[in-house]
Short mmCIF file of C-alpha atoms in Angstrom, two decimals:
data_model
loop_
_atom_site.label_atom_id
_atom_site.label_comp_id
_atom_site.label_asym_id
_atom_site.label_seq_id
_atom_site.Cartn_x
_atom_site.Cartn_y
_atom_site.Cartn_z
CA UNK A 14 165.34 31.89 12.73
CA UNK A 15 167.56 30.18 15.55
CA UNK A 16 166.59 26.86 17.11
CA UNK A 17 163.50 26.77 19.65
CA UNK A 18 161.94 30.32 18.18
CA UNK A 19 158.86 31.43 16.07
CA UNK A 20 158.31 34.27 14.62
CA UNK A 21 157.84 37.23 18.05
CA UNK A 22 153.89 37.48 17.55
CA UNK A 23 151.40 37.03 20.02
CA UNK A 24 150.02 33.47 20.41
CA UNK A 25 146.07 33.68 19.54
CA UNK A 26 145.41 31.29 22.28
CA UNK A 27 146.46 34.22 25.10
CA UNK A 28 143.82 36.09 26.81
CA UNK A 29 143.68 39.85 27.65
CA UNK A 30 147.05 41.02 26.27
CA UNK A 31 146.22 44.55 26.01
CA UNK A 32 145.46 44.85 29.73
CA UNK A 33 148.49 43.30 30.54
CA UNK A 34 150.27 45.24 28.30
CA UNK A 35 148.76 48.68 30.23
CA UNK A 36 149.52 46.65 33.68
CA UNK A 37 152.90 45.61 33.16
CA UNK A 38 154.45 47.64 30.76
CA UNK A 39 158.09 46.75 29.57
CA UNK A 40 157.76 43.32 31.48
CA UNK A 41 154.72 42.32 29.38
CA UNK A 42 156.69 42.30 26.04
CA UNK A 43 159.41 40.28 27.52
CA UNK A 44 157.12 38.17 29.13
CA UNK A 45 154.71 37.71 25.58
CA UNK A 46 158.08 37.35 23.37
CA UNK A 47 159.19 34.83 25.37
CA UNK A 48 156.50 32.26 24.62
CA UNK A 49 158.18 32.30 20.65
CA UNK A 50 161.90 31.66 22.63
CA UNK A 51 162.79 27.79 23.77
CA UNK A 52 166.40 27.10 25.11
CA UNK A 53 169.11 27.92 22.68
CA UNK A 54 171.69 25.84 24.58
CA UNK A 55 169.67 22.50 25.66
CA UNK A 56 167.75 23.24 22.00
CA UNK A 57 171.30 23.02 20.28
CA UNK A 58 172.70 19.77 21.94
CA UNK A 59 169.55 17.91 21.34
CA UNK A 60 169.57 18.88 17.82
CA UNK A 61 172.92 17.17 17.60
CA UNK A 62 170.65 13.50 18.77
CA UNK A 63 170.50 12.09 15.28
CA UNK A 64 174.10 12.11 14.55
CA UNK A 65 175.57 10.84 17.80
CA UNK A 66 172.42 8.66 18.35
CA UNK A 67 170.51 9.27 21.21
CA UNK A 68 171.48 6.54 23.75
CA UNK A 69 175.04 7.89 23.41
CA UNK A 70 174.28 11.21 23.45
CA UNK A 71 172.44 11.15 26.72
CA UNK A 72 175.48 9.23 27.73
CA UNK A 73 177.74 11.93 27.08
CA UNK A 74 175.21 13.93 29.34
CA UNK A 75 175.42 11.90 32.03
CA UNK A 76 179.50 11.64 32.14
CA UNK A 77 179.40 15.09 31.81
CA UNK A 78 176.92 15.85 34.94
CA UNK A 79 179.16 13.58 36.99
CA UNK A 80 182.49 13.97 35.85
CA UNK A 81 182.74 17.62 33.79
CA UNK A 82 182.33 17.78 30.13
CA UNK A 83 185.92 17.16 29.69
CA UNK A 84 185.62 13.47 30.49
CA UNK A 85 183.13 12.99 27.76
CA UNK A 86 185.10 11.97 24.35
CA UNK A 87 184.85 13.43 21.39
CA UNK A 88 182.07 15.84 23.32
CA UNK A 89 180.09 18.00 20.66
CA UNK A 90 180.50 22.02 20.82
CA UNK A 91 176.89 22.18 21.64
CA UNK A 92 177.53 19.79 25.08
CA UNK A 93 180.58 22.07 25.39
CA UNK A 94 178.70 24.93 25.42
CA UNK A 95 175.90 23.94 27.62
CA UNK A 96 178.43 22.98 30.06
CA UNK A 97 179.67 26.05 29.76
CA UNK A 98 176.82 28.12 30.99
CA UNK A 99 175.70 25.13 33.61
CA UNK A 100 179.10 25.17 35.12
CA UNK A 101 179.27 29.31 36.02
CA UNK A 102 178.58 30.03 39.33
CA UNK A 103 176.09 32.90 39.63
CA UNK A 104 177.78 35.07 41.66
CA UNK A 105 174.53 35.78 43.95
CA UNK A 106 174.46 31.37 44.57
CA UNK A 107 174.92 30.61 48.75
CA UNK A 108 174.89 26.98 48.89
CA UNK A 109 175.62 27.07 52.42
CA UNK A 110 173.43 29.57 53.67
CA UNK A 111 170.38 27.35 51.81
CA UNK A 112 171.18 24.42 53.11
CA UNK A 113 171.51 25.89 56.62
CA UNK A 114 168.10 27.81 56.60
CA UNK A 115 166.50 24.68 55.00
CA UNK A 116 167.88 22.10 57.46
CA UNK A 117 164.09 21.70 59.58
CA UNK A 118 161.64 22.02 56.43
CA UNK A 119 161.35 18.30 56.20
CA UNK A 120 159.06 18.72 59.65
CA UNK A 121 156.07 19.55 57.28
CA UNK A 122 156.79 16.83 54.91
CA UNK A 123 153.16 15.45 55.06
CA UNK A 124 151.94 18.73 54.10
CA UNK A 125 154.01 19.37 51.88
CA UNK A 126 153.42 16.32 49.70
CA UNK A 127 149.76 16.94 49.43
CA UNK A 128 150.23 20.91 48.72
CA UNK A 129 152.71 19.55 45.83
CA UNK A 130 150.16 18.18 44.10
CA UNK A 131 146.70 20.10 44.91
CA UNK A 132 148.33 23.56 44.78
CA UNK A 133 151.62 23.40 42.83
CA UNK A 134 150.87 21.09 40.23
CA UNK A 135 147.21 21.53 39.49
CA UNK A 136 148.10 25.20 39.37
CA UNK A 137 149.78 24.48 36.05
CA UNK A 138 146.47 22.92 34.44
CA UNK A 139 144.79 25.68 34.06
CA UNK A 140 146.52 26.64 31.33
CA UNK A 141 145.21 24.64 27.88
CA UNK A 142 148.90 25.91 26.10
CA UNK A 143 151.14 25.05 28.69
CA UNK A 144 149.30 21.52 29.49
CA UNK A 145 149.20 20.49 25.78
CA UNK A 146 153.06 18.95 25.73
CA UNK A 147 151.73 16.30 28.39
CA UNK A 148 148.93 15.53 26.34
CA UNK A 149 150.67 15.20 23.65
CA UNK A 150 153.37 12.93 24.88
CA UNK A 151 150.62 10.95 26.80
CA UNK A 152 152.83 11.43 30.06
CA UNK A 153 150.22 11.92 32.59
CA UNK A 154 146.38 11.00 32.21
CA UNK A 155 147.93 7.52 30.97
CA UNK A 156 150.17 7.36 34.44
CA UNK A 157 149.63 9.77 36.64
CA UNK A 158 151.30 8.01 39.49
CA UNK A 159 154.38 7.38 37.87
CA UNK A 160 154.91 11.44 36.79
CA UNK A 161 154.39 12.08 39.74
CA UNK A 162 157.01 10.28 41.37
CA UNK A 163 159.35 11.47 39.25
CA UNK A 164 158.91 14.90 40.27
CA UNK A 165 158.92 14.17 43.45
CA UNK A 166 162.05 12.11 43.56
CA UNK A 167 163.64 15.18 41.06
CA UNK A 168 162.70 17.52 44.33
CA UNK A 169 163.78 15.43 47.04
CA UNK A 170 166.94 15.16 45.54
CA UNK A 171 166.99 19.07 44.77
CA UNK A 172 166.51 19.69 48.36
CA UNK A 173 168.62 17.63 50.28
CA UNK A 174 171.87 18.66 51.90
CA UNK A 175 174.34 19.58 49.03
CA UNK A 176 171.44 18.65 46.38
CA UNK A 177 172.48 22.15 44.53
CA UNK A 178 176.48 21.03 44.42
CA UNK A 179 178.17 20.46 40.90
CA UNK A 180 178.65 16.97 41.25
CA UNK A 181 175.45 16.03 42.86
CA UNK A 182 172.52 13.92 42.22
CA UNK A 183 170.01 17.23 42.27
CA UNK A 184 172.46 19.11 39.53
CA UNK A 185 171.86 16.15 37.52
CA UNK A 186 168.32 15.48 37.50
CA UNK A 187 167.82 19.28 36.71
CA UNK A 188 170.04 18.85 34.08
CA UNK A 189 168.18 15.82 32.84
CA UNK A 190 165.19 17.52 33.10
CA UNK A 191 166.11 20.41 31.24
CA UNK A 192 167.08 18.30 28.17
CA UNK A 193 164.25 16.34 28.70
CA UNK A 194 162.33 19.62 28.04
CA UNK A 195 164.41 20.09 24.98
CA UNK A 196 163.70 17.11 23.61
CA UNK A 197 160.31 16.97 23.99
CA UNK A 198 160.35 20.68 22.27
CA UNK A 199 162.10 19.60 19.07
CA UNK A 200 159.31 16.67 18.96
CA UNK A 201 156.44 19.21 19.26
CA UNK A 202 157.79 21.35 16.76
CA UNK A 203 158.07 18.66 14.10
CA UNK A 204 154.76 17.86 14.48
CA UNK A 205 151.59 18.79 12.19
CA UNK A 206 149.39 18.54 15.67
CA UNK A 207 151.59 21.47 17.11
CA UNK A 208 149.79 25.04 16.49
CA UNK A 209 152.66 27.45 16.99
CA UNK A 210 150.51 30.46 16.22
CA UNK A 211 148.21 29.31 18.85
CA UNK A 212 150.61 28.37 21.32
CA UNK A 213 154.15 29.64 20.53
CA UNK A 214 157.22 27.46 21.28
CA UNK A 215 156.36 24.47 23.66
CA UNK A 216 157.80 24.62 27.11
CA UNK A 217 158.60 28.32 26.60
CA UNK A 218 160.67 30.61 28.49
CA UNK A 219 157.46 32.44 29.65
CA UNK A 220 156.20 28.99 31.07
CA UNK A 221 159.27 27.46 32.66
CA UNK A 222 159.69 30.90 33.98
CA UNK A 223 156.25 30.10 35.67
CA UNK A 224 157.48 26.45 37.13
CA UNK A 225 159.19 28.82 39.49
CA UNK A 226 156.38 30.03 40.61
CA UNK A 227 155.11 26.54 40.76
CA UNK A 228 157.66 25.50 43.32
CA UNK A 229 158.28 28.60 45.30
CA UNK A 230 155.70 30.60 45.86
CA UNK A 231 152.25 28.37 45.29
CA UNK A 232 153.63 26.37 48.09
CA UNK A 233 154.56 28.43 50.21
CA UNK A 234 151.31 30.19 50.13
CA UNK A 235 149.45 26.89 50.21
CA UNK A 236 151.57 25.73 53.56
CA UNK A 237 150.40 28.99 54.75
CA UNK A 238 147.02 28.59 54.32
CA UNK A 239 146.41 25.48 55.89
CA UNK A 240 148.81 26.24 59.06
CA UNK A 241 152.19 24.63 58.23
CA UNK A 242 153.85 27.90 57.62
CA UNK A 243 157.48 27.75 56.85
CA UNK A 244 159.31 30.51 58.68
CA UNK A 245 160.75 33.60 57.28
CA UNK A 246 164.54 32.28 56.73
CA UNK A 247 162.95 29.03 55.42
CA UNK A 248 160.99 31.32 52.61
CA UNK A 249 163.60 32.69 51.64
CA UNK A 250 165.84 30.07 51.33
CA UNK A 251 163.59 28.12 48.84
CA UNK A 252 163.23 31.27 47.26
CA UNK A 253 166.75 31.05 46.43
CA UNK A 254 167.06 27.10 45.93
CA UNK A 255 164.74 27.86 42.80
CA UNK A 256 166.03 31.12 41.29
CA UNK A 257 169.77 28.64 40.77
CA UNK A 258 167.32 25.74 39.97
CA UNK A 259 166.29 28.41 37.74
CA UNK A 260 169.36 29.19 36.28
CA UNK A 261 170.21 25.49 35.29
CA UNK A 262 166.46 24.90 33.74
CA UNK A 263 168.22 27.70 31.32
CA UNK A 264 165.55 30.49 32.29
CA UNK A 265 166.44 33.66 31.06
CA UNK A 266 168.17 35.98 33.80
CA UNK A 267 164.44 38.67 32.44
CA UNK A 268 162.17 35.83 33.61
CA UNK A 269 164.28 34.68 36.37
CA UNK A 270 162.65 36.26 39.32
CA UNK A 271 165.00 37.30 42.12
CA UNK A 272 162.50 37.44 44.60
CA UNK A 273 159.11 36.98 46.30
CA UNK A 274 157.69 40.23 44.63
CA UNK A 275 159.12 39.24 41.04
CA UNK A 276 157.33 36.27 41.22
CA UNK A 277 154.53 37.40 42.57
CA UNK A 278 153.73 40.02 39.09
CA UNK A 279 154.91 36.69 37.19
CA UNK A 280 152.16 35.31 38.03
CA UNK A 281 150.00 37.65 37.56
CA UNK A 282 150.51 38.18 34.25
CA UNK A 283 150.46 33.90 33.74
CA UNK A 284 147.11 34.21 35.39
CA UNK A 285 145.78 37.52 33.16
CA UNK A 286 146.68 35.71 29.84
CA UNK A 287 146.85 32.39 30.59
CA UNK A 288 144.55 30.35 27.66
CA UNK A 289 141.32 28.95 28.97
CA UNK A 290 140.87 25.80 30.56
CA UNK A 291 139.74 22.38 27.99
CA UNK A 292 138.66 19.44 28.78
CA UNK A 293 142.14 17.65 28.38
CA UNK A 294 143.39 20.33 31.39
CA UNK A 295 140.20 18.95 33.09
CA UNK A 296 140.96 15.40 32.97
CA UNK A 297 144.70 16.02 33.88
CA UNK A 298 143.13 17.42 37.34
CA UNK A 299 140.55 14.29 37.56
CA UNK A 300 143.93 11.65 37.20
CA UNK A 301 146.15 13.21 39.62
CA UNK A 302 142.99 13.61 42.21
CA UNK A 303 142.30 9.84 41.39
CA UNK A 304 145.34 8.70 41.18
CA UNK A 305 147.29 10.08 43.61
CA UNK A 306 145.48 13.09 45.94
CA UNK A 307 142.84 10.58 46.73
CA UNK A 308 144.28 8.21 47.90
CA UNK A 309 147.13 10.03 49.92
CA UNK A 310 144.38 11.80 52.00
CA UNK A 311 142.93 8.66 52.56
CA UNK A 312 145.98 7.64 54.25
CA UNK A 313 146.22 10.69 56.60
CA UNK A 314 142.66 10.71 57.25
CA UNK A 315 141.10 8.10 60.21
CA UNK A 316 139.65 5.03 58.54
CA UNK A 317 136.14 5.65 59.07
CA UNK A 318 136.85 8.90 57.20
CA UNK A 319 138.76 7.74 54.43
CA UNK A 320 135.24 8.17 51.92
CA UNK A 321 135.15 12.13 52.89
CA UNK A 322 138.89 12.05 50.64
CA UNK A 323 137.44 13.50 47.49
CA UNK A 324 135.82 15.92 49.50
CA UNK A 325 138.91 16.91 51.18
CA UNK A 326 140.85 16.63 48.18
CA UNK A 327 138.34 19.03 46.48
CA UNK A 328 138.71 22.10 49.29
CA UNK A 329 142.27 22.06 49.19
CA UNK A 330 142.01 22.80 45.58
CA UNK A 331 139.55 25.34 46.27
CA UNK A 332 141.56 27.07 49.16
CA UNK A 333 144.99 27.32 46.66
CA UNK A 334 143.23 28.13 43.67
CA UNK A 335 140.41 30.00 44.42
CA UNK A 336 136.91 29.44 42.97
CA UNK A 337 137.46 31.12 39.22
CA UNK A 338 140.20 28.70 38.10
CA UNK A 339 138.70 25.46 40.18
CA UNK A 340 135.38 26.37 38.42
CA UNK A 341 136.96 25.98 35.14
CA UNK A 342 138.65 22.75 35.84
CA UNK A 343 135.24 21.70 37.04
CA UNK A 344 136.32 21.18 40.87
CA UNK A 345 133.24 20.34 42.79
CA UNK A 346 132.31 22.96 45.26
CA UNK A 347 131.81 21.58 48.98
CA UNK A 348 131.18 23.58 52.02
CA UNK A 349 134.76 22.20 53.68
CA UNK A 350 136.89 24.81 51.97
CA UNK A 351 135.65 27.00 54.84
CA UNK A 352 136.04 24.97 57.14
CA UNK A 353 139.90 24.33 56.14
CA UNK A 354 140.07 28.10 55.90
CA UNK A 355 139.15 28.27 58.84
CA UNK A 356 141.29 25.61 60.78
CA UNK A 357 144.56 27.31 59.07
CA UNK A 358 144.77 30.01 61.66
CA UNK A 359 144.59 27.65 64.68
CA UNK A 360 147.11 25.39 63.51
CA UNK A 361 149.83 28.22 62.42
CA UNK A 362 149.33 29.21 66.03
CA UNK A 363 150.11 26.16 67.30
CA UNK A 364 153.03 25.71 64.78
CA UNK A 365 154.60 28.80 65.46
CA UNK A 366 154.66 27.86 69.12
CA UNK A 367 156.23 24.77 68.63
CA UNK A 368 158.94 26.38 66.20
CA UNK A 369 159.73 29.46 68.81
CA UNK A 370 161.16 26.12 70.96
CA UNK A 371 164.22 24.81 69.10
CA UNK A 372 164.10 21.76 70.61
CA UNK A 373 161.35 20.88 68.91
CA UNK A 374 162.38 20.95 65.41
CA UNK A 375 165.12 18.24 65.67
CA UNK A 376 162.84 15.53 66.45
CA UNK A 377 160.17 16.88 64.12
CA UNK A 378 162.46 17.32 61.25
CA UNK A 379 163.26 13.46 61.47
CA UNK A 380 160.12 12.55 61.65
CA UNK A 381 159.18 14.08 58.48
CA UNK A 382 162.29 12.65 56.71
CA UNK A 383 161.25 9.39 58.11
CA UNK A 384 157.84 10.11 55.83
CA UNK A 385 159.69 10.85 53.05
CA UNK A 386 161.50 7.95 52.34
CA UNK A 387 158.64 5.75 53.54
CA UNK A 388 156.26 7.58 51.37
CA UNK A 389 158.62 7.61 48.27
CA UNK A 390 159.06 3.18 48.51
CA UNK A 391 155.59 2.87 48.53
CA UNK A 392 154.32 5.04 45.99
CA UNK A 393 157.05 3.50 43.94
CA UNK A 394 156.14 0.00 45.17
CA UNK A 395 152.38 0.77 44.30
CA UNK A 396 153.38 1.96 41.14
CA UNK A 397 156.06 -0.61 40.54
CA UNK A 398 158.57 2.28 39.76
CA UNK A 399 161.75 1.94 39.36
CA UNK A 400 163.74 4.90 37.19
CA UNK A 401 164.48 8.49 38.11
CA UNK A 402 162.94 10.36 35.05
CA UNK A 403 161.66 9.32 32.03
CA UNK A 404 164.42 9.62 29.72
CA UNK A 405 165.66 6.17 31.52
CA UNK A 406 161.85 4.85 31.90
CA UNK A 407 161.33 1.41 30.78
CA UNK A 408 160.12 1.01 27.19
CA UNK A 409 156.80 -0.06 26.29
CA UNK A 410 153.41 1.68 26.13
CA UNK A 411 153.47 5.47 24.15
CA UNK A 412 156.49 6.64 22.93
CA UNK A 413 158.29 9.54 24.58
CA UNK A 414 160.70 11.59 22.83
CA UNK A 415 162.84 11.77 26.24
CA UNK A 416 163.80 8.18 25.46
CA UNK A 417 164.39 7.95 21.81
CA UNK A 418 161.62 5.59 21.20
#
């Protein structure tokens, strides 16, 4: 049995297999064998950690993100051959065509932040499987604040001009992040606390495969729903910023989705089998609400408002998830989900007005790029955050297998 696979059996904690199996046919048995497959590549390097020690092995990462793998001395066949794959150029990849259809996005940035977390992120709670490597490396109900500016620092990055080159700070982060993954994987697996037969291999090709959905879709949905609709070249261009993202994360090309339709019947069949919602998925939604939802709505919303936050926070969820999965995550009901419903239609109206005049987006892009930066000092001020991602967090507190505690 190779690194980062179980035996190819159904995990017991799924749900509703044999429909999914009549849905989705030949797709459902990739998609079920691939929560007993990890990442062969990543899985092999970080395997390698206890021999070349693991400060100077993620060393040897680093020198290799920034100046090739060649650079890197006495570099181990496993870097050699993850550097291998990461450095092929997938022949469908159009940096500049991205780039160019992505230049105005930062005009929602507001929006964009919030939808991160209510839609994208909380999305990926509802699964008691794929949320039990955070609980088990204590990485987010213990500091939800500074997860969450990792991420987004990891996306800004991602999706800046030239954030998808070879040599840039985006192809390392990914990179970083993919190892991280790794890492945290060959952790799991060693311990007694890890049911495989329940949950198959942590961070699984079936569930990275959903981060893209995470990213791409969700939020593009989300923006839709509450009137900050991207427009179509935009769509499609972070459609294609994530399938390469993709590609370096080491998804498999089956579980890679190539566009808006593959994703949408990949997450379908995450939502048909996902495992049902615990309490430790619950309290993941409760920190990032409290910790960081709250109190950015409290900053958009007037002053005199800023108590009606929960509230707010609370519809959004309810608009991008819908009332099954917030049920089960215990998301109070309040009647202002309608009302945002409601309100999403007016302001795509007035949004798509304002994009049909090009002078407009200029001045509007700025602004929003203005918001990010100011927005990313002072969470990281608040937070007193200083580090990228966690493998170069400062010590102290739980151990994390990302930084060789």
């Amino acid at each position: 049995m190779t690194t980062g696979q179980v035996p190819r059996t159904v995990p017991t904690s799924l749900r509703r297999v044999d429909e999914a199996r009549r849905r989705f046919g030949a797709f459902a048995e990739t998609y079920l064998a691939a929560m007993g497959a990890g990442d062969p590549l990543a899985d092999a390097f970080v395997a390698d950690f206890p021999a070349l020690g693991h400060g100077r092995a993620m060393r040897m990462l680093r020198t290799a993100c920034r100046e090739g793998v060649d650079a890197v001395p006495d570099a181990p066949d496993s870097l050699r051959a993850l550097f291998a794959r990461l450095d092929e150029v997938p022949a469908w990849l159009d940096t500049a065509t991205i780039d160019r259809d992505s230049r105005h996005t930062s005009r929602y940035s507001r929006a964009s932040g919030i939808v991160l977390g209510a839609a994208s992120l909380v999305s990926g709670y509802a699964n008691s499987a794929a949320s039990r490597p955070l609980e088990l490396t204590g990485r987010y109900v213990e500091n939800a604040g500074a997860r969450t500016i990792e991420v987004g620092s990891w996306l800004l990055a991602v999706n800046r001009p030239d954030g998808l080159t070879r040599y840039s700070d985006g192809f390392e982060l990914t990179v970083r992040v993919r190892v991280i993954h790794a890492l945290v994987r060959a952790d799991l697996q060693r311990r007694p606390e890890w049911d495989a037969a329940a949950w198959g291999v942590p961070i699984c090709q079936a569930y990275l495969g959903y981060t893209l959905v995470e990213f791409t879709l969700i939020p593009l949905r989300a923006m839709r729903r509450i009137g900050a609709p991207y427009l179509p070249h935009e769509e499609a261009a972070a459609s294609a910023r994530w399938r390469y993202l993709g590609h370096l994360l080491g998804i498999e090309d089956a579980l890679l989705p190539r566009n808006a339709a593959e994703q949408e019947r990949l997450e379908e069949i995450y939502l048909l089998t996902r495992p049902p919602v615990d309490d430790y998925c619950r309290a993941l939604v409760a920190s990032i609400n409290r910790e960081f939802l709250v109190p950015e709505i409290q900053g958009v919303l007037p002053r005199r408002l800023g108590r009606q936050a929960p509230r707010v926070v609370h519809a959004l969820e309810r608009l991008f998830l819908g009332d099954e999965i917030a049920d089960e995550l215990a998301i109070p009901p309040t009647r202002l989900t309608r009302v945002l419903a409601a309100g999403g239609p007016v302001l795509t109206a007035l949004h798509h007005t304002l994009d049909r005049i090009p002078a407009t987006l200029e001045p509007r892009t700025r602004k929003g790029k203005a918001y990010e930066v100011e927005q990313e000092q002072r969470l990281r001020r608040d937070w007193n955050v200083r580090h990228d991602l966690v493998d170069a967090s400062p010590a102290g507190g739980r151990p994390h297998p990302a930084r060789g505690d």
